mmCIF file of C-alpha atoms in Angstrom:
data_model
loop_
_atom_site.group_PDB
_atom_site.id
_atom_site.type_symbol
_atom_site.label_atom_id
_atom_site.label_comp_id
_atom_site.label_asym_id
_atom_site.label_seq_id
_atom_site.Cartn_x
_atom_site.Cartn_y
_atom_site.Cartn_z
ATOM 1 C CA MET C 3 -9.609 12.979 -6.243
ATOM 2 C CA LYS C 4 -9.497 12.196 -9.954
ATOM 3 C CA VAL C 5 -6.639 10.273 -11.570
ATOM 4 C CA THR C 6 -5.946 10.301 -15.301
ATOM 5 C CA THR C 7 -3.410 7.780 -16.554
ATOM 6 C CA ILE C 8 -1.192 8.728 -19.486
ATOM 7 C CA LEU C 9 0.549 5.740 -21.065
ATOM 8 C CA VAL C 10 3.179 6.386 -23.726
ATOM 9 C CA SER C 11 4.044 3.563 -26.113
ATOM 10 C CA HIS C 12 6.790 3.128 -28.676
ATOM 11 C CA ASN C 13 7.471 -0.325 -30.105
ATOM 12 C CA GLY C 14 6.526 -1.804 -26.750
ATOM 13 C CA ALA C 15 4.630 -4.873 -27.931
ATOM 14 C CA ARG C 16 6.986 -7.133 -25.991
ATOM 15 C CA TRP C 17 6.015 -5.584 -22.655
ATOM 16 C CA LEU C 18 2.596 -4.060 -23.273
ATOM 17 C CA PRO C 19 0.510 -7.167 -22.435
ATOM 18 C CA ALA C 20 1.887 -7.181 -18.883
ATOM 19 C CA VAL C 21 1.693 -3.387 -18.573
ATOM 20 C CA LEU C 22 -1.906 -3.265 -19.773
ATOM 21 C CA SER C 23 -2.812 -6.153 -17.466
ATOM 22 C CA GLY C 24 -1.179 -4.316 -14.571
ATOM 23 C CA LEU C 25 -3.168 -1.206 -15.409
ATOM 24 C CA GLN C 26 -6.399 -3.179 -15.631
ATOM 25 C CA SER C 27 -5.828 -4.944 -12.295
ATOM 26 C CA GLN C 28 -5.322 -1.819 -10.177
ATOM 27 C CA THR C 29 -7.221 -1.995 -6.890
ATOM 28 C CA ARG C 30 -7.730 1.751 -7.294
ATOM 29 C CA PRO C 31 -8.543 2.075 -11.007
ATOM 30 C CA SER C 32 -7.817 5.206 -13.007
ATOM 31 C CA ASP C 33 -10.757 7.478 -13.746
ATOM 32 C CA GLN C 34 -9.639 7.739 -17.362
ATOM 33 C CA VAL C 35 -6.784 6.436 -19.492
ATOM 34 C CA VAL C 36 -5.105 8.194 -22.420
ATOM 35 C CA VAL C 37 -2.634 6.245 -24.549
ATOM 36 C CA VAL C 38 -0.236 7.921 -26.954
ATOM 37 C CA ASP C 39 1.717 5.812 -29.434
ATOM 38 C CA THR C 40 4.759 7.460 -30.975
ATOM 39 C CA GLY C 41 5.010 5.825 -34.378
ATOM 40 C CA SER C 42 5.373 2.179 -33.371
ATOM 41 C CA THR C 43 6.267 -0.190 -36.209
ATOM 42 C CA ASP C 44 5.337 -3.336 -34.265
ATOM 43 C CA ASP C 45 1.800 -4.325 -33.207
ATOM 44 C CA SER C 46 1.714 -2.062 -30.147
ATOM 45 C CA VAL C 47 -1.359 -0.180 -31.358
ATOM 46 C CA VAL C 48 -3.235 -3.421 -32.008
ATOM 47 C CA ARG C 49 -2.454 -4.672 -28.506
ATOM 48 C CA ILE C 50 -3.591 -1.414 -26.922
ATOM 49 C CA GLN C 51 -6.832 -1.368 -28.883
ATOM 50 C CA ALA C 52 -7.453 -5.007 -27.951
ATOM 51 C CA ALA C 53 -7.366 -3.874 -24.327
ATOM 52 C CA ASN C 54 -10.215 -1.448 -25.154
ATOM 53 C CA HIS C 55 -8.137 1.711 -25.017
ATOM 54 C CA GLU C 56 -8.305 4.391 -27.659
ATOM 55 C CA VAL C 57 -4.909 5.383 -29.021
ATOM 56 C CA ILE C 58 -3.645 8.783 -30.064
ATOM 57 C CA GLN C 59 -1.211 7.962 -32.849
ATOM 58 C CA ALA C 60 1.468 10.630 -32.836
ATOM 59 C CA GLY C 61 4.468 10.932 -35.096
ATOM 60 C CA GLY C 62 7.511 8.784 -34.532
ATOM 61 C CA SER C 63 9.724 11.853 -34.193
ATOM 62 C CA ILE C 64 8.319 12.919 -30.822
ATOM 63 C CA ASN C 65 9.794 11.848 -27.503
ATOM 64 C CA PHE C 66 8.215 10.922 -24.165
ATOM 65 C CA SER C 67 7.912 14.507 -22.938
ATOM 66 C CA GLN C 68 6.211 15.611 -26.148
ATOM 67 C CA ALA C 69 3.865 12.609 -26.058
ATOM 68 C CA VAL C 70 2.763 13.557 -22.538
ATOM 69 C CA ALA C 71 2.036 17.081 -23.804
ATOM 70 C CA VAL C 72 -0.068 15.627 -26.642
ATOM 71 C CA ALA C 73 -2.070 13.603 -24.124
ATOM 72 C CA LEU C 74 -2.645 16.602 -21.873
ATOM 73 C CA GLU C 75 -3.911 18.637 -24.803
ATOM 74 C CA SER C 76 -6.499 15.946 -25.546
ATOM 75 C CA LEU C 77 -8.027 16.061 -22.070
ATOM 76 C CA PRO C 78 -11.133 17.988 -21.065
ATOM 77 C CA ALA C 79 -10.795 20.874 -18.654
ATOM 78 C CA ALA C 80 -9.056 19.965 -15.415
ATOM 79 C CA THR C 81 -11.086 19.240 -12.305
ATOM 80 C CA PRO C 82 -10.075 20.212 -8.755
ATOM 81 C CA GLN C 83 -7.646 17.735 -7.242
ATOM 82 C CA GLU C 84 -6.906 16.014 -10.555
ATOM 83 C CA TRP C 85 -3.699 14.035 -10.737
ATOM 84 C CA ILE C 86 -1.865 12.529 -13.700
ATOM 85 C CA TRP C 87 -0.319 9.056 -13.495
ATOM 86 C CA LEU C 88 2.503 8.645 -15.993
ATOM 87 C CA LEU C 89 3.345 5.188 -17.329
ATOM 88 C CA GLN C 90 5.859 4.019 -19.898
ATOM 89 C CA ASP C 91 5.282 0.952 -22.067
ATOM 90 C CA ASP C 92 7.772 -1.098 -20.048
ATOM 91 C CA SER C 93 6.588 -0.062 -16.579
ATOM 92 C CA ASN C 94 4.305 -2.738 -15.142
ATOM 93 C CA PRO C 95 2.599 -1.479 -11.947
ATOM 94 C CA ASP C 96 1.808 -3.735 -9.003
ATOM 95 C CA PRO C 97 -1.974 -4.090 -8.518
ATOM 96 C CA ASP C 98 -1.947 -1.820 -5.457
ATOM 97 C CA CYS C 99 0.481 0.753 -6.856
ATOM 98 C CA LEU C 100 -2.023 3.480 -7.703
ATOM 99 C CA GLN C 101 -3.923 2.862 -4.489
ATOM 100 C CA HIS C 102 -0.834 3.604 -2.404
ATOM 101 C CA LEU C 103 0.219 6.571 -4.532
ATOM 102 C CA SER C 104 -3.297 8.038 -4.383
ATOM 103 C CA ALA C 105 -3.495 7.595 -0.616
ATOM 104 C CA ALA C 106 -0.169 9.404 -0.242
ATOM 105 C CA ALA C 107 -1.392 12.173 -2.530
ATOM 106 C CA GLN C 108 -4.569 12.665 -0.509
ATOM 107 C CA GLU C 109 -2.597 12.852 2.729
ATOM 108 C CA ALA C 110 0.085 15.139 1.324
ATOM 109 C CA GLY C 111 -0.056 18.848 1.943
ATOM 110 C CA PRO C 112 -0.438 21.362 -0.893
ATOM 111 C CA GLU C 113 3.335 21.735 -1.106
ATOM 112 C CA TYR C 114 3.663 18.184 -2.466
ATOM 113 C CA ALA C 115 3.097 18.018 -6.206
ATOM 114 C CA ALA C 116 4.577 14.653 -7.184
ATOM 115 C CA ILE C 117 4.507 11.159 -5.688
ATOM 116 C CA GLY C 118 6.929 8.540 -7.001
ATOM 117 C CA PRO C 119 6.917 4.732 -6.531
ATOM 118 C CA LYS C 120 9.680 2.237 -5.897
ATOM 119 C CA ILE C 121 11.043 0.900 -9.179
ATOM 120 C CA ARG C 122 12.390 -2.637 -9.401
ATOM 121 C CA GLU C 123 14.100 -4.581 -12.156
ATOM 122 C CA TRP C 124 11.578 -6.370 -14.321
ATOM 123 C CA PRO C 125 10.634 -9.224 -14.560
ATOM 124 C CA SER C 126 12.551 -10.620 -11.564
ATOM 125 C CA LEU C 127 11.483 -7.772 -9.217
ATOM 126 C CA ARG C 128 14.458 -8.673 -7.036
ATOM 127 C CA ARG C 129 16.775 -5.736 -7.652
ATOM 128 C CA LEU C 130 16.088 -2.098 -6.907
ATOM 129 C CA LEU C 131 16.453 0.450 -9.667
ATOM 130 C CA GLU C 132 15.173 3.630 -8.020
ATOM 131 C CA VAL C 133 13.520 4.904 -4.863
ATOM 132 C CA GLY C 134 13.815 8.531 -5.908
ATOM 133 C CA VAL C 135 16.617 10.314 -7.723
ATOM 134 C CA THR C 136 18.777 13.358 -7.205
ATOM 135 C CA ILE C 137 21.811 14.893 -8.879
ATOM 136 C CA THR C 138 25.419 15.231 -7.755
ATOM 137 C CA GLY C 139 27.469 18.395 -7.729
ATOM 138 C CA THR C 140 29.001 17.299 -11.036
ATOM 139 C CA GLY C 141 25.624 16.751 -12.688
ATOM 140 C CA GLN C 142 25.483 12.948 -12.412
ATOM 141 C CA ARG C 143 22.234 11.060 -11.778
ATOM 142 C CA GLU C 144 22.257 9.630 -8.228
ATOM 143 C CA THR C 145 19.904 6.974 -6.805
ATOM 144 C CA HIS C 146 21.663 6.368 -3.456
ATOM 145 C CA LEU C 147 21.461 2.629 -4.192
ATOM 146 C CA LEU C 148 24.292 0.138 -4.345
ATOM 147 C CA PRO C 149 24.892 -1.461 -7.768
ATOM 148 C CA GLY C 150 22.577 -4.483 -8.037
ATOM 149 C CA GLU C 151 21.072 -3.850 -4.584
ATOM 150 C CA TYR C 152 18.385 -6.410 -3.708
ATOM 151 C CA ASP C 153 14.996 -5.243 -2.517
ATOM 152 C CA GLN C 154 14.518 -6.419 1.073
ATOM 153 C CA GLY C 155 12.203 -3.617 2.116
ATOM 154 C CA GLN C 156 15.114 -1.532 3.388
ATOM 155 C CA HIS C 157 13.925 1.591 1.563
ATOM 156 C CA ASP C 158 10.183 1.190 2.129
ATOM 157 C CA ASN C 159 9.743 4.342 4.167
ATOM 158 C CA ILE C 160 7.996 7.349 2.679
ATOM 159 C CA HIS C 161 10.648 9.987 2.116
ATOM 160 C CA PRO C 162 11.214 13.251 0.214
ATOM 161 C CA SER C 163 13.340 13.292 -2.931
ATOM 162 C CA LEU C 164 14.517 15.875 -5.401
ATOM 163 C CA ALA C 165 12.781 13.945 -8.178
ATOM 164 C CA ALA C 166 11.236 10.643 -9.209
ATOM 165 C CA ASN C 167 11.321 8.647 -12.418
ATOM 166 C CA THR C 168 8.502 9.425 -14.840
ATOM 167 C CA ALA C 169 7.690 5.686 -14.947
ATOM 168 C CA GLY C 170 4.847 5.514 -12.438
ATOM 169 C CA LEU C 171 4.996 9.147 -11.317
ATOM 170 C CA LEU C 172 1.760 10.575 -9.908
ATOM 171 C CA ILE C 173 1.720 14.359 -10.312
ATOM 172 C CA ARG C 174 -0.823 17.112 -9.837
ATOM 173 C CA ARG C 175 -2.221 18.045 -13.240
ATOM 174 C CA SER C 176 -2.001 21.730 -12.380
ATOM 175 C CA ALA C 177 1.718 21.367 -11.631
ATOM 176 C CA LEU C 178 2.436 19.362 -14.787
ATOM 177 C CA GLU C 179 0.614 21.878 -16.959
ATOM 178 C CA ALA C 180 2.397 24.805 -15.308
ATOM 179 C CA LEU C 181 5.793 23.072 -15.482
ATOM 180 C CA PRO C 182 5.618 20.617 -18.389
ATOM 181 C CA LEU C 183 8.312 18.056 -19.087
ATOM 182 C CA ASP C 184 11.095 19.639 -21.145
ATOM 183 C CA PRO C 185 10.766 18.369 -24.748
ATOM 184 C CA ASN C 186 14.484 18.928 -25.286
ATOM 185 C CA LEU C 187 15.425 16.322 -22.680
ATOM 186 C CA GLY C 188 15.210 12.537 -22.718
ATOM 187 C CA ALA C 189 13.100 10.709 -20.142
ATOM 188 C CA PHE C 190 16.070 10.067 -17.829
ATOM 189 C CA PHE C 191 16.894 13.772 -17.698
ATOM 190 C CA ALA C 192 13.416 15.276 -17.910
ATOM 191 C CA ASP C 193 12.454 13.682 -14.581
ATOM 192 C CA ILE C 194 15.282 15.331 -12.623
ATOM 193 C CA ASP C 195 14.680 18.609 -14.452
ATOM 194 C CA LEU C 196 10.987 18.452 -13.521
ATOM 195 C CA GLY C 197 11.746 17.787 -9.856
ATOM 196 C CA TRP C 198 14.301 20.597 -9.854
ATOM 197 C CA ARG C 199 11.823 23.092 -11.326
ATOM 198 C CA LEU C 200 9.078 21.980 -8.927
ATOM 199 C CA ALA C 201 11.423 22.562 -6.003
ATOM 200 C CA ARG C 202 12.328 26.033 -7.276
ATOM 201 C CA THR C 203 8.657 26.999 -7.140
ATOM 202 C CA GLY C 204 8.241 25.666 -3.593
ATOM 203 C CA LEU C 205 6.673 22.338 -4.577
ATOM 204 C CA ALA C 206 8.059 19.006 -3.442
ATOM 205 C CA THR C 207 8.357 15.377 -4.516
ATOM 206 C CA VAL C 208 7.903 12.434 -2.176
ATOM 207 C CA ILE C 209 8.530 8.707 -2.680
ATOM 208 C CA GLU C 210 5.901 6.183 -1.594
ATOM 209 C CA PRO C 211 7.652 2.810 -2.017
#
């Protein structure tokens, strides 16, 4: 199993040191890392280069979905069982995050195309933000969490979900290339749209908290 990390940055200098450190400290390191910066006006690019990552400097007019597409286009030909790990510049992964996501991916059947993590409020890590997302009958984003719900391990079971946030999402490269993130949608809508389209093709998303 090969994992390629795509990190998208935009004026994220405030958070990038922790994010880059979290990426570096993974107990299951990525096989390759591609960083796309979307026209940052702070020192984001300098910080990324200082961490020994090459940066694709894209225009400031592109959004997260378009930046992911730019990164995919820069990659060599896909290998069998290649997965893409999506990170945003304010998503700091626990050291064992990719290890757990990768283990779930290897155990998952071919019908599972995306594995999402538990997302907690940063930097306190006390409150839950998402353990998968779905959509209501009126089109509202739904997390099934109480407002300000504390993380006490109550949602730490592996479970299916319509979708998962793109921050920390591990997805089969073949699925992401066949069903790319919609460039017309923001990050908080593109994730549900992606999960919806995966489901329509018979592919599923699971959460590994």
